[in-house]
mmCIF file of the C-alpha atoms, coordinates in Angstrom:
data_MODEL
# 
_entry.id   MODEL 
# 
loop_
_atom_site.group_PDB 
_atom_site.id 
_atom_site.type_symbol 
_atom_site.label_atom_id 
_atom_site.label_alt_id 
_atom_site.label_comp_id 
_atom_site.label_asym_id 
_atom_site.label_entity_id 
_atom_site.label_seq_id 
_atom_site.pdbx_PDB_ins_code 
_atom_site.Cartn_x 
_atom_site.Cartn_y 
_atom_site.Cartn_z 
_atom_site.occupancy 
_atom_site.B_iso_or_equiv 
_atom_site.pdbx_formal_charge 
_atom_site.auth_seq_id 
_atom_site.auth_comp_id 
_atom_site.auth_asym_id 
_atom_site.auth_atom_id 
_atom_site.pdbx_PDB_model_num 
ATOM 1   C CA . UNK A 1 1   ? 17.122  4.420   1.252   1.00 0.00 ? 1   UNK A CA 1 
ATOM 2   C CA . UNK A 1 2   ? 19.217  1.069   0.749   1.00 0.00 ? 2   UNK A CA 1 
ATOM 3   C CA . UNK A 1 3   ? 22.075  3.719   2.515   1.00 0.00 ? 3   UNK A CA 1 
ATOM 4   C CA . UNK A 1 4   ? 20.412  4.962   5.886   1.00 0.00 ? 4   UNK A CA 1 
ATOM 5   C CA . UNK A 1 5   ? 22.536  5.473   8.718   1.00 0.00 ? 5   UNK A CA 1 
ATOM 6   C CA . UNK A 1 6   ? 22.071  4.120   12.271  1.00 0.00 ? 6   UNK A CA 1 
ATOM 7   C CA . UNK A 1 7   ? 18.107  5.092   13.711  1.00 0.00 ? 7   UNK A CA 1 
ATOM 8   C CA . UNK A 1 8   ? 19.519  7.508   15.325  1.00 0.00 ? 8   UNK A CA 1 
ATOM 9   C CA . UNK A 1 9   ? 20.136  10.004  12.300  1.00 0.00 ? 9   UNK A CA 1 
ATOM 10  C CA . UNK A 1 10  ? 16.620  12.045  11.281  1.00 0.00 ? 10  UNK A CA 1 
ATOM 11  C CA . UNK A 1 11  ? 14.525  11.313  8.287   1.00 0.00 ? 11  UNK A CA 1 
ATOM 12  C CA . UNK A 1 12  ? 15.101  12.879  5.074   1.00 0.00 ? 12  UNK A CA 1 
ATOM 13  C CA . UNK A 1 13  ? 12.074  14.082  2.843   1.00 0.00 ? 13  UNK A CA 1 
ATOM 14  C CA . UNK A 1 14  ? 13.184  12.998  0.484   1.00 0.00 ? 14  UNK A CA 1 
ATOM 15  C CA . UNK A 1 15  ? 13.846  9.150   1.872   1.00 0.00 ? 15  UNK A CA 1 
ATOM 16  C CA . UNK A 1 16  ? 9.685   9.028   3.008   1.00 0.00 ? 16  UNK A CA 1 
ATOM 17  C CA . UNK A 1 17  ? 8.903   10.425  -0.327  1.00 0.00 ? 17  UNK A CA 1 
ATOM 18  C CA . UNK A 1 18  ? 11.398  7.522   -2.105  1.00 0.00 ? 18  UNK A CA 1 
ATOM 19  C CA . UNK A 1 19  ? 9.975   4.378   -0.036  1.00 0.00 ? 19  UNK A CA 1 
ATOM 20  C CA . UNK A 1 20  ? 6.340   5.644   -0.925  1.00 0.00 ? 20  UNK A CA 1 
ATOM 21  C CA . UNK A 1 21  ? 7.245   5.767   -4.888  1.00 0.00 ? 21  UNK A CA 1 
ATOM 22  C CA . UNK A 1 22  ? 8.867   2.280   -4.436  1.00 0.00 ? 22  UNK A CA 1 
ATOM 23  C CA . UNK A 1 23  ? 5.153   0.863   -3.022  1.00 0.00 ? 23  UNK A CA 1 
ATOM 24  C CA . UNK A 1 24  ? 3.098   2.030   -5.401  1.00 0.00 ? 24  UNK A CA 1 
ATOM 25  C CA . UNK A 1 25  ? 5.616   0.118   -8.175  1.00 0.00 ? 25  UNK A CA 1 
ATOM 26  C CA . UNK A 1 26  ? 5.332   -3.073  -6.237  1.00 0.00 ? 26  UNK A CA 1 
ATOM 27  C CA . UNK A 1 27  ? 1.586   -2.764  -4.988  1.00 0.00 ? 27  UNK A CA 1 
ATOM 28  C CA . UNK A 1 28  ? 0.080   -0.668  -8.012  1.00 0.00 ? 28  UNK A CA 1 
ATOM 29  C CA . UNK A 1 29  ? 2.179   -1.377  -10.438 1.00 0.00 ? 29  UNK A CA 1 
ATOM 30  C CA . UNK A 1 30  ? 3.305   -4.910  -10.414 1.00 0.00 ? 30  UNK A CA 1 
ATOM 31  C CA . UNK A 1 31  ? 0.065   -6.441  -8.031  1.00 0.00 ? 31  UNK A CA 1 
ATOM 32  C CA . UNK A 1 32  ? -2.429  -4.771  -10.682 1.00 0.00 ? 32  UNK A CA 1 
ATOM 33  C CA . UNK A 1 33  ? -1.418  -3.700  -13.705 1.00 0.00 ? 33  UNK A CA 1 
ATOM 34  C CA . UNK A 1 34  ? 1.084   -6.136  -15.217 1.00 0.00 ? 34  UNK A CA 1 
ATOM 35  C CA . UNK A 1 35  ? -1.629  -8.224  -15.696 1.00 0.00 ? 35  UNK A CA 1 
ATOM 36  C CA . UNK A 1 36  ? -2.162  -5.740  -18.581 1.00 0.00 ? 36  UNK A CA 1 
ATOM 37  C CA . UNK A 1 37  ? 0.719   -6.053  -20.228 1.00 0.00 ? 37  UNK A CA 1 
ATOM 38  C CA . UNK A 1 38  ? 1.304   -9.857  -20.290 1.00 0.00 ? 38  UNK A CA 1 
ATOM 39  C CA . UNK A 1 39  ? -2.579  -11.275 -20.712 1.00 0.00 ? 39  UNK A CA 1 
ATOM 40  C CA . UNK A 1 40  ? -1.609  -11.101 -24.733 1.00 0.00 ? 40  UNK A CA 1 
ATOM 41  C CA . UNK A 1 41  ? 0.799   -13.994 -23.907 1.00 0.00 ? 41  UNK A CA 1 
ATOM 42  C CA . UNK A 1 42  ? -1.428  -15.370 -20.923 1.00 0.00 ? 42  UNK A CA 1 
ATOM 43  C CA . UNK A 1 43  ? -4.237  -16.183 -23.272 1.00 0.00 ? 43  UNK A CA 1 
ATOM 44  C CA . UNK A 1 44  ? -1.669  -17.347 -26.768 1.00 0.00 ? 44  UNK A CA 1 
ATOM 45  C CA . UNK A 1 45  ? 0.135   -20.024 -24.539 1.00 0.00 ? 45  UNK A CA 1 
ATOM 46  C CA . UNK A 1 46  ? -2.775  -21.234 -21.817 1.00 0.00 ? 46  UNK A CA 1 
ATOM 47  C CA . UNK A 1 47  ? -5.892  -21.256 -24.374 1.00 0.00 ? 47  UNK A CA 1 
ATOM 48  C CA . UNK A 1 48  ? -7.065  -18.083 -21.107 1.00 0.00 ? 48  UNK A CA 1 
ATOM 49  C CA . UNK A 1 49  ? -10.632 -16.828 -22.929 1.00 0.00 ? 49  UNK A CA 1 
ATOM 50  C CA . UNK A 1 50  ? -11.647 -13.518 -22.987 1.00 0.00 ? 50  UNK A CA 1 
ATOM 51  C CA . UNK A 1 51  ? -14.707 -14.071 -20.567 1.00 0.00 ? 51  UNK A CA 1 
ATOM 52  C CA . UNK A 1 52  ? -12.058 -15.318 -18.167 1.00 0.00 ? 52  UNK A CA 1 
ATOM 53  C CA . UNK A 1 53  ? -9.577  -12.917 -18.339 1.00 0.00 ? 53  UNK A CA 1 
ATOM 54  C CA . UNK A 1 54  ? -12.185 -9.901  -18.044 1.00 0.00 ? 54  UNK A CA 1 
ATOM 55  C CA . UNK A 1 55  ? -13.254 -12.131 -14.926 1.00 0.00 ? 55  UNK A CA 1 
ATOM 56  C CA . UNK A 1 56  ? -9.804  -12.159 -13.446 1.00 0.00 ? 56  UNK A CA 1 
ATOM 57  C CA . UNK A 1 57  ? -9.732  -8.291  -14.018 1.00 0.00 ? 57  UNK A CA 1 
ATOM 58  C CA . UNK A 1 58  ? -12.876 -8.022  -11.911 1.00 0.00 ? 58  UNK A CA 1 
ATOM 59  C CA . UNK A 1 59  ? -11.444 -9.968  -9.498  1.00 0.00 ? 59  UNK A CA 1 
ATOM 60  C CA . UNK A 1 60  ? -8.974  -8.066  -9.033  1.00 0.00 ? 60  UNK A CA 1 
ATOM 61  C CA . UNK A 1 61  ? -11.197 -4.891  -9.184  1.00 0.00 ? 61  UNK A CA 1 
ATOM 62  C CA . UNK A 1 62  ? -12.997 -6.532  -6.078  1.00 0.00 ? 62  UNK A CA 1 
ATOM 63  C CA . UNK A 1 63  ? -9.733  -7.019  -3.970  1.00 0.00 ? 63  UNK A CA 1 
ATOM 64  C CA . UNK A 1 64  ? -8.893  -3.593  -4.403  1.00 0.00 ? 64  UNK A CA 1 
ATOM 65  C CA . UNK A 1 65  ? -12.312 -1.999  -3.777  1.00 0.00 ? 65  UNK A CA 1 
ATOM 66  C CA . UNK A 1 66  ? -12.500 -4.722  -0.739  1.00 0.00 ? 66  UNK A CA 1 
ATOM 67  C CA . UNK A 1 67  ? -8.994  -2.943  0.370   1.00 0.00 ? 67  UNK A CA 1 
ATOM 68  C CA . UNK A 1 68  ? -10.551 -0.263  0.731   1.00 0.00 ? 68  UNK A CA 1 
ATOM 69  C CA . UNK A 1 69  ? -13.596 -0.561  2.287   1.00 0.00 ? 69  UNK A CA 1 
ATOM 70  C CA . UNK A 1 70  ? -11.574 -2.006  4.164   1.00 0.00 ? 70  UNK A CA 1 
ATOM 71  C CA . UNK A 1 71  ? -8.357  0.095   5.445   1.00 0.00 ? 71  UNK A CA 1 
ATOM 72  C CA . UNK A 1 72  ? -11.651 2.925   6.162   1.00 0.00 ? 72  UNK A CA 1 
ATOM 73  C CA . UNK A 1 73  ? -11.877 0.790   9.445   1.00 0.00 ? 73  UNK A CA 1 
ATOM 74  C CA . UNK A 1 74  ? -8.523  1.132   10.373  1.00 0.00 ? 74  UNK A CA 1 
ATOM 75  C CA . UNK A 1 75  ? -7.795  3.777   13.126  1.00 0.00 ? 75  UNK A CA 1 
ATOM 76  C CA . UNK A 1 76  ? -4.758  2.380   14.788  1.00 0.00 ? 76  UNK A CA 1 
ATOM 77  C CA . UNK A 1 77  ? -1.380  3.476   12.921  1.00 0.00 ? 77  UNK A CA 1 
ATOM 78  C CA . UNK A 1 78  ? 0.691   0.231   14.159  1.00 0.00 ? 78  UNK A CA 1 
ATOM 79  C CA . UNK A 1 79  ? -1.683  -1.689  12.019  1.00 0.00 ? 79  UNK A CA 1 
ATOM 80  C CA . UNK A 1 80  ? -1.298  0.534   8.812   1.00 0.00 ? 80  UNK A CA 1 
ATOM 81  C CA . UNK A 1 81  ? 2.207   0.301   9.348   1.00 0.00 ? 81  UNK A CA 1 
ATOM 82  C CA . UNK A 1 82  ? 1.808   -4.129  9.577   1.00 0.00 ? 82  UNK A CA 1 
ATOM 83  C CA . UNK A 1 83  ? -1.132  -4.121  7.368   1.00 0.00 ? 83  UNK A CA 1 
ATOM 84  C CA . UNK A 1 84  ? 1.130   -1.899  4.341   1.00 0.00 ? 84  UNK A CA 1 
ATOM 85  C CA . UNK A 1 85  ? 4.623   -3.505  4.901   1.00 0.00 ? 85  UNK A CA 1 
ATOM 86  C CA . UNK A 1 86  ? 2.491   -7.336  4.629   1.00 0.00 ? 86  UNK A CA 1 
ATOM 87  C CA . UNK A 1 87  ? 1.133   -5.907  1.264   1.00 0.00 ? 87  UNK A CA 1 
ATOM 88  C CA . UNK A 1 88  ? 4.714   -5.319  -0.377  1.00 0.00 ? 88  UNK A CA 1 
ATOM 89  C CA . UNK A 1 89  ? 5.629   -8.358  0.400   1.00 0.00 ? 89  UNK A CA 1 
ATOM 90  C CA . UNK A 1 90  ? 2.640   -10.140 -0.597  1.00 0.00 ? 90  UNK A CA 1 
ATOM 91  C CA . UNK A 1 91  ? 2.610   -8.182  -3.936  1.00 0.00 ? 91  UNK A CA 1 
ATOM 92  C CA . UNK A 1 92  ? 5.677   -10.005 -4.985  1.00 0.00 ? 92  UNK A CA 1 
ATOM 93  C CA . UNK A 1 93  ? 4.245   -13.034 -3.709  1.00 0.00 ? 93  UNK A CA 1 
ATOM 94  C CA . UNK A 1 94  ? 1.195   -12.951 -5.938  1.00 0.00 ? 94  UNK A CA 1 
ATOM 95  C CA . UNK A 1 95  ? 3.046   -12.133 -8.260  1.00 0.00 ? 95  UNK A CA 1 
ATOM 96  C CA . UNK A 1 96  ? 5.004   -15.117 -8.286  1.00 0.00 ? 96  UNK A CA 1 
ATOM 97  C CA . UNK A 1 97  ? 2.271   -17.303 -7.924  1.00 0.00 ? 97  UNK A CA 1 
ATOM 98  C CA . UNK A 1 98  ? 1.246   -16.242 -11.163 1.00 0.00 ? 98  UNK A CA 1 
ATOM 99  C CA . UNK A 1 99  ? 3.568   -18.820 -12.334 1.00 0.00 ? 99  UNK A CA 1 
ATOM 100 C CA . UNK A 1 100 ? 2.881   -21.760 -10.880 1.00 0.00 ? 100 UNK A CA 1 
ATOM 101 C CA . UNK A 1 101 ? -0.230  -22.793 -11.950 1.00 0.00 ? 101 UNK A CA 1 
ATOM 102 C CA . UNK A 1 102 ? -2.383  -22.521 -15.037 1.00 0.00 ? 102 UNK A CA 1 
ATOM 103 C CA . UNK A 1 103 ? -5.785  -23.201 -12.414 1.00 0.00 ? 103 UNK A CA 1 
ATOM 104 C CA . UNK A 1 104 ? -8.278  -20.529 -13.282 1.00 0.00 ? 104 UNK A CA 1 
ATOM 105 C CA . UNK A 1 105 ? -8.791  -20.792 -9.716  1.00 0.00 ? 105 UNK A CA 1 
ATOM 106 C CA . UNK A 1 106 ? -5.695  -20.143 -8.569  1.00 0.00 ? 106 UNK A CA 1 
ATOM 107 C CA . UNK A 1 107 ? -5.413  -16.874 -10.565 1.00 0.00 ? 107 UNK A CA 1 
ATOM 108 C CA . UNK A 1 108 ? -8.501  -15.343 -9.320  1.00 0.00 ? 108 UNK A CA 1 
ATOM 109 C CA . UNK A 1 109 ? -7.122  -15.883 -5.679  1.00 0.00 ? 109 UNK A CA 1 
ATOM 110 C CA . UNK A 1 110 ? -3.196  -14.225 -6.842  1.00 0.00 ? 110 UNK A CA 1 
ATOM 111 C CA . UNK A 1 111 ? -5.810  -11.674 -8.900  1.00 0.00 ? 111 UNK A CA 1 
ATOM 112 C CA . UNK A 1 112 ? -7.782  -10.770 -5.626  1.00 0.00 ? 112 UNK A CA 1 
ATOM 113 C CA . UNK A 1 113 ? -4.841  -10.546 -3.703  1.00 0.00 ? 113 UNK A CA 1 
ATOM 114 C CA . UNK A 1 114 ? -2.894  -8.580  -6.087  1.00 0.00 ? 114 UNK A CA 1 
ATOM 115 C CA . UNK A 1 115 ? -6.221  -5.760  -5.493  1.00 0.00 ? 115 UNK A CA 1 
ATOM 116 C CA . UNK A 1 116 ? -6.114  -6.135  -1.263  1.00 0.00 ? 116 UNK A CA 1 
ATOM 117 C CA . UNK A 1 117 ? -1.743  -5.056  -2.333  1.00 0.00 ? 117 UNK A CA 1 
ATOM 118 C CA . UNK A 1 118 ? -3.337  -2.048  -4.168  1.00 0.00 ? 118 UNK A CA 1 
ATOM 119 C CA . UNK A 1 119 ? -5.007  -0.923  -1.885  1.00 0.00 ? 119 UNK A CA 1 
ATOM 120 C CA . UNK A 1 120 ? -2.414  -0.937  1.183   1.00 0.00 ? 120 UNK A CA 1 
ATOM 121 C CA . UNK A 1 121 ? -0.333  0.781   -1.664  1.00 0.00 ? 121 UNK A CA 1 
ATOM 122 C CA . UNK A 1 122 ? -2.689  3.428   -2.525  1.00 0.00 ? 122 UNK A CA 1 
ATOM 123 C CA . UNK A 1 123 ? -4.292  4.164   0.546   1.00 0.00 ? 123 UNK A CA 1 
ATOM 124 C CA . UNK A 1 124 ? -2.257  3.265   3.243   1.00 0.00 ? 124 UNK A CA 1 
ATOM 125 C CA . UNK A 1 125 ? 0.922   3.771   2.492   1.00 0.00 ? 125 UNK A CA 1 
ATOM 126 C CA . UNK A 1 126 ? -0.137  7.191   1.368   1.00 0.00 ? 126 UNK A CA 1 
ATOM 127 C CA . UNK A 1 127 ? -1.966  7.840   4.475   1.00 0.00 ? 127 UNK A CA 1 
ATOM 128 C CA . UNK A 1 128 ? 1.535   7.381   6.282   1.00 0.00 ? 128 UNK A CA 1 
ATOM 129 C CA . UNK A 1 129 ? 3.963   9.383   3.751   1.00 0.00 ? 129 UNK A CA 1 
ATOM 130 C CA . UNK A 1 130 ? 1.006   12.604  3.630   1.00 0.00 ? 130 UNK A CA 1 
ATOM 131 C CA . UNK A 1 131 ? 0.759   12.054  7.747   1.00 0.00 ? 131 UNK A CA 1 
ATOM 132 C CA . UNK A 1 132 ? 4.633   12.138  7.563   1.00 0.00 ? 132 UNK A CA 1 
ATOM 133 C CA . UNK A 1 133 ? 5.022   15.095  5.327   1.00 0.00 ? 133 UNK A CA 1 
ATOM 134 C CA . UNK A 1 134 ? 1.807   17.135  7.457   1.00 0.00 ? 134 UNK A CA 1 
ATOM 135 C CA . UNK A 1 135 ? 4.445   16.190  10.831  1.00 0.00 ? 135 UNK A CA 1 
ATOM 136 C CA . UNK A 1 136 ? 7.064   17.840  9.340   1.00 0.00 ? 136 UNK A CA 1 
ATOM 137 C CA . UNK A 1 137 ? 5.143   20.618  7.408   1.00 0.00 ? 137 UNK A CA 1 
ATOM 138 C CA . UNK A 1 138 ? 5.302   19.453  3.961   1.00 0.00 ? 138 UNK A CA 1 
ATOM 139 C CA . UNK A 1 139 ? 2.778   18.584  2.694   1.00 0.00 ? 139 UNK A CA 1 
ATOM 140 C CA . UNK A 1 140 ? 2.537   19.662  -1.017  1.00 0.00 ? 140 UNK A CA 1 
ATOM 141 C CA . UNK A 1 141 ? 5.242   17.297  -1.923  1.00 0.00 ? 141 UNK A CA 1 
ATOM 142 C CA . UNK A 1 142 ? 3.135   14.834  -1.350  1.00 0.00 ? 142 UNK A CA 1 
ATOM 143 C CA . UNK A 1 143 ? 1.887   15.111  -5.092  1.00 0.00 ? 143 UNK A CA 1 
ATOM 144 C CA . UNK A 1 144 ? 5.823   13.820  -5.889  1.00 0.00 ? 144 UNK A CA 1 
ATOM 145 C CA . UNK A 1 145 ? 5.268   10.783  -4.354  1.00 0.00 ? 145 UNK A CA 1 
ATOM 146 C CA . UNK A 1 146 ? 2.172   9.824   -6.851  1.00 0.00 ? 146 UNK A CA 1 
ATOM 147 C CA . UNK A 1 147 ? 4.660   9.962   -9.384  1.00 0.00 ? 147 UNK A CA 1 
ATOM 148 C CA . UNK A 1 148 ? 4.763   6.259   -8.211  1.00 0.00 ? 148 UNK A CA 1 
ATOM 149 C CA . UNK A 1 149 ? 1.591   5.388   -10.415 1.00 0.00 ? 149 UNK A CA 1 
ATOM 150 C CA . UNK A 1 150 ? 2.942   6.210   -13.267 1.00 0.00 ? 150 UNK A CA 1 
ATOM 151 C CA . UNK A 1 151 ? 6.347   4.943   -13.193 1.00 0.00 ? 151 UNK A CA 1 
ATOM 152 C CA . UNK A 1 152 ? 4.652   1.290   -11.457 1.00 0.00 ? 152 UNK A CA 1 
ATOM 153 C CA . UNK A 1 153 ? 3.208   0.900   -14.700 1.00 0.00 ? 153 UNK A CA 1 
ATOM 154 C CA . UNK A 1 154 ? 5.546   2.382   -16.505 1.00 0.00 ? 154 UNK A CA 1 
ATOM 155 C CA . UNK A 1 155 ? 8.302   0.123   -14.985 1.00 0.00 ? 155 UNK A CA 1 
ATOM 156 C CA . UNK A 1 156 ? 5.449   -3.523  -15.298 1.00 0.00 ? 156 UNK A CA 1 
ATOM 157 C CA . UNK A 1 157 ? 4.567   -2.513  -19.321 1.00 0.00 ? 157 UNK A CA 1 
ATOM 158 C CA . UNK A 1 158 ? 8.300   -1.763  -20.350 1.00 0.00 ? 158 UNK A CA 1 
ATOM 159 C CA . UNK A 1 159 ? 9.514   -5.135  -18.519 1.00 0.00 ? 159 UNK A CA 1 
ATOM 160 C CA . UNK A 1 160 ? 6.464   -7.394  -19.950 1.00 0.00 ? 160 UNK A CA 1 
ATOM 161 C CA . UNK A 1 161 ? 7.868   -6.275  -23.363 1.00 0.00 ? 161 UNK A CA 1 
ATOM 162 C CA . UNK A 1 162 ? 11.045  -6.404  -22.981 1.00 0.00 ? 162 UNK A CA 1 
ATOM 163 C CA . UNK A 1 163 ? 10.599  -10.258 -21.336 1.00 0.00 ? 163 UNK A CA 1 
ATOM 164 C CA . UNK A 1 164 ? 8.733   -11.231 -23.893 1.00 0.00 ? 164 UNK A CA 1 
ATOM 165 C CA . UNK A 1 165 ? 11.934  -11.077 -26.282 1.00 0.00 ? 165 UNK A CA 1 
ATOM 166 C CA . UNK A 1 166 ? 13.983  -13.095 -23.527 1.00 0.00 ? 166 UNK A CA 1 
ATOM 167 C CA . UNK A 1 167 ? 11.849  -15.433 -22.141 1.00 0.00 ? 167 UNK A CA 1 
ATOM 168 C CA . UNK A 1 168 ? 8.836   -16.060 -24.879 1.00 0.00 ? 168 UNK A CA 1 
ATOM 169 C CA . UNK A 1 169 ? 7.283   -18.737 -21.687 1.00 0.00 ? 169 UNK A CA 1 
ATOM 170 C CA . UNK A 1 170 ? 3.815   -16.786 -20.170 1.00 0.00 ? 170 UNK A CA 1 
ATOM 171 C CA . UNK A 1 171 ? 5.530   -18.513 -16.240 1.00 0.00 ? 171 UNK A CA 1 
ATOM 172 C CA . UNK A 1 172 ? 9.329   -17.225 -16.798 1.00 0.00 ? 172 UNK A CA 1 
ATOM 173 C CA . UNK A 1 173 ? 7.582   -13.406 -17.794 1.00 0.00 ? 173 UNK A CA 1 
ATOM 174 C CA . UNK A 1 174 ? 5.246   -13.639 -14.491 1.00 0.00 ? 174 UNK A CA 1 
ATOM 175 C CA . UNK A 1 175 ? 8.979   -15.132 -12.761 1.00 0.00 ? 175 UNK A CA 1 
ATOM 176 C CA . UNK A 1 176 ? 10.828  -12.275 -13.929 1.00 0.00 ? 176 UNK A CA 1 
ATOM 177 C CA . UNK A 1 177 ? 8.711   -9.469  -13.015 1.00 0.00 ? 177 UNK A CA 1 
ATOM 178 C CA . UNK A 1 178 ? 8.552   -10.730 -9.675  1.00 0.00 ? 178 UNK A CA 1 
ATOM 179 C CA . UNK A 1 179 ? 12.451  -10.899 -9.031  1.00 0.00 ? 179 UNK A CA 1 
ATOM 180 C CA . UNK A 1 180 ? 11.883  -6.955  -10.946 1.00 0.00 ? 180 UNK A CA 1 
ATOM 181 C CA . UNK A 1 181 ? 9.661   -6.499  -7.743  1.00 0.00 ? 181 UNK A CA 1 
ATOM 182 C CA . UNK A 1 182 ? 12.644  -8.266  -5.184  1.00 0.00 ? 182 UNK A CA 1 
ATOM 183 C CA . UNK A 1 183 ? 15.128  -5.843  -6.283  1.00 0.00 ? 183 UNK A CA 1 
ATOM 184 C CA . UNK A 1 184 ? 12.945  -2.985  -6.393  1.00 0.00 ? 184 UNK A CA 1 
ATOM 185 C CA . UNK A 1 185 ? 12.178  -4.222  -2.192  1.00 0.00 ? 185 UNK A CA 1 
ATOM 186 C CA . UNK A 1 186 ? 15.576  -4.956  -1.621  1.00 0.00 ? 186 UNK A CA 1 
ATOM 187 C CA . UNK A 1 187 ? 17.240  -1.765  -2.189  1.00 0.00 ? 187 UNK A CA 1 
ATOM 188 C CA . UNK A 1 188 ? 14.131  0.873   -0.441  1.00 0.00 ? 188 UNK A CA 1 
ATOM 189 C CA . UNK A 1 189 ? 11.633  -1.514  1.820   1.00 0.00 ? 189 UNK A CA 1 
ATOM 190 C CA . UNK A 1 190 ? 14.470  -1.738  4.311   1.00 0.00 ? 190 UNK A CA 1 
ATOM 191 C CA . UNK A 1 191 ? 15.090  1.518   4.835   1.00 0.00 ? 191 UNK A CA 1 
ATOM 192 C CA . UNK A 1 192 ? 10.753  2.141   4.387   1.00 0.00 ? 192 UNK A CA 1 
ATOM 193 C CA . UNK A 1 193 ? 10.702  -0.275  7.412   1.00 0.00 ? 193 UNK A CA 1 
ATOM 194 C CA . UNK A 1 194 ? 12.820  1.797   9.424   1.00 0.00 ? 194 UNK A CA 1 
ATOM 195 C CA . UNK A 1 195 ? 11.069  4.712   7.819   1.00 0.00 ? 195 UNK A CA 1 
ATOM 196 C CA . UNK A 1 196 ? 8.032   3.223   9.254   1.00 0.00 ? 196 UNK A CA 1 
ATOM 197 C CA . UNK A 1 197 ? 9.347   2.001   13.007  1.00 0.00 ? 197 UNK A CA 1 
ATOM 198 C CA . UNK A 1 198 ? 10.212  5.413   13.399  1.00 0.00 ? 198 UNK A CA 1 
ATOM 199 C CA . UNK A 1 199 ? 7.231   7.367   12.044  1.00 0.00 ? 199 UNK A CA 1 
ATOM 200 C CA . UNK A 1 200 ? 5.565   8.912   15.175  1.00 0.00 ? 200 UNK A CA 1 
ATOM 201 C CA . UNK A 1 201 ? 1.599   7.768   15.707  1.00 0.00 ? 201 UNK A CA 1 
ATOM 202 C CA . UNK A 1 202 ? -0.730  10.458  14.519  1.00 0.00 ? 202 UNK A CA 1 
ATOM 203 C CA . UNK A 1 203 ? -0.960  12.995  17.391  1.00 0.00 ? 203 UNK A CA 1 
ATOM 204 C CA . UNK A 1 204 ? -3.731  12.116  19.644  1.00 0.00 ? 204 UNK A CA 1 
ATOM 205 C CA . UNK A 1 205 ? -6.492  14.896  20.043  1.00 0.00 ? 205 UNK A CA 1 
ATOM 206 C CA . UNK A 1 206 ? -6.347  16.815  23.095  1.00 0.00 ? 206 UNK A CA 1 
ATOM 207 C CA . UNK A 1 207 ? -8.788  16.615  25.110  1.00 0.00 ? 207 UNK A CA 1 
ATOM 208 C CA . UNK A 1 208 ? -11.232 19.617  26.059  1.00 0.00 ? 208 UNK A CA 1 
ATOM 209 C CA . UNK A 1 209 ? -10.973 20.594  29.886  1.00 0.00 ? 209 UNK A CA 1 
ATOM 210 C CA . UNK A 1 210 ? -14.498 19.717  31.217  1.00 0.00 ? 210 UNK A CA 1 
ATOM 211 C CA . UNK A 1 211 ? -16.978 22.803  31.027  1.00 0.00 ? 211 UNK A CA 1 
ATOM 212 C CA . UNK A 1 212 ? -17.391 25.024  34.683  1.00 0.00 ? 212 UNK A CA 1 
ATOM 213 C CA . UNK A 1 213 ? -20.826 24.288  35.822  1.00 0.00 ? 213 UNK A CA 1 
ATOM 214 C CA . UNK A 1 214 ? -23.033 27.035  36.378  1.00 0.00 ? 214 UNK A CA 1 
ATOM 215 C CA . UNK A 1 215 ? -22.431 29.136  39.314  1.00 0.00 ? 215 UNK A CA 1 
ATOM 216 C CA . UNK A 1 216 ? -19.237 28.660  41.630  1.00 0.00 ? 216 UNK A CA 1 
ATOM 217 C CA . UNK A 1 217 ? -19.549 25.275  41.741  1.00 0.00 ? 217 UNK A CA 1 
ATOM 218 C CA . UNK A 1 218 ? -21.310 21.819  41.113  1.00 0.00 ? 218 UNK A CA 1 
ATOM 219 C CA . UNK A 1 219 ? -23.223 22.981  44.467  1.00 0.00 ? 219 UNK A CA 1 
ATOM 220 C CA . UNK A 1 220 ? -25.318 25.708  42.560  1.00 0.00 ? 220 UNK A CA 1 
ATOM 221 C CA . UNK A 1 221 ? -25.220 23.761  39.186  1.00 0.00 ? 221 UNK A CA 1 
ATOM 222 C CA . UNK A 1 222 ? -27.472 20.226  41.131  1.00 0.00 ? 222 UNK A CA 1 
ATOM 223 C CA . UNK A 1 223 ? -29.465 23.415  43.044  1.00 0.00 ? 223 UNK A CA 1 
ATOM 224 C CA . UNK A 1 224 ? -30.806 24.477  39.838  1.00 0.00 ? 224 UNK A CA 1 
ATOM 225 C CA . UNK A 1 225 ? -30.997 21.115  38.779  1.00 0.00 ? 225 UNK A CA 1 
ATOM 226 C CA . UNK A 1 226 ? -33.566 20.001  41.561  1.00 0.00 ? 226 UNK A CA 1 
ATOM 227 C CA . UNK A 1 227 ? -35.444 23.351  41.582  1.00 0.00 ? 227 UNK A CA 1 
ATOM 228 C CA . UNK A 1 228 ? -35.934 23.066  37.066  1.00 0.00 ? 228 UNK A CA 1 
ATOM 229 C CA . UNK A 1 229 ? -37.408 19.399  38.987  1.00 0.00 ? 229 UNK A CA 1 
ATOM 230 C CA . UNK A 1 230 ? -39.758 21.067  41.440  1.00 0.00 ? 230 UNK A CA 1 
# 
């Protein structure tokens, strides 16, 4: 993705699929599921109770569900592109902001926005990839795109396990995961954004030609309607 040539070059399926995988790692792996492996350190060092921790998880699910409902109402391909791009950056921002404060309402806000990011990656991003593959006649390759779900969870889990041994402080772990996500975005994100700009919008549905009126033209049809009204 980072080695894409000029905008006139044709996209390759692996470029689109890799960009989709990267988006899932950012929006699902980091914005949503990094919270789980980092939770023990968060509770031990900040005094976060089990109930408060469960509340943050519920807020994250609420963000995902509200994002899914919003995505169902967005038909414009340009807005889908814009919101997906914003979701990639918001995923990094929410991950980093978790380290700024230990105030529960602020955490709840970042977790809610992280859930929205998960919806953009899972629904909008997958829809964009599926649309491109279908236009290219490569629909069976969509399954490769969903590798990003497992890879994102793996990256967040292994990353948290390593970070706990390098930086024991909970805030440092969140910031380090955000930097890890920035590496993904810097290497794959620019190419993914160029891909999205060059993806053609979904083809419009062909308009059906007007059905021919009864008889030889409009005059016989109008005459029959008037006759029926008599």
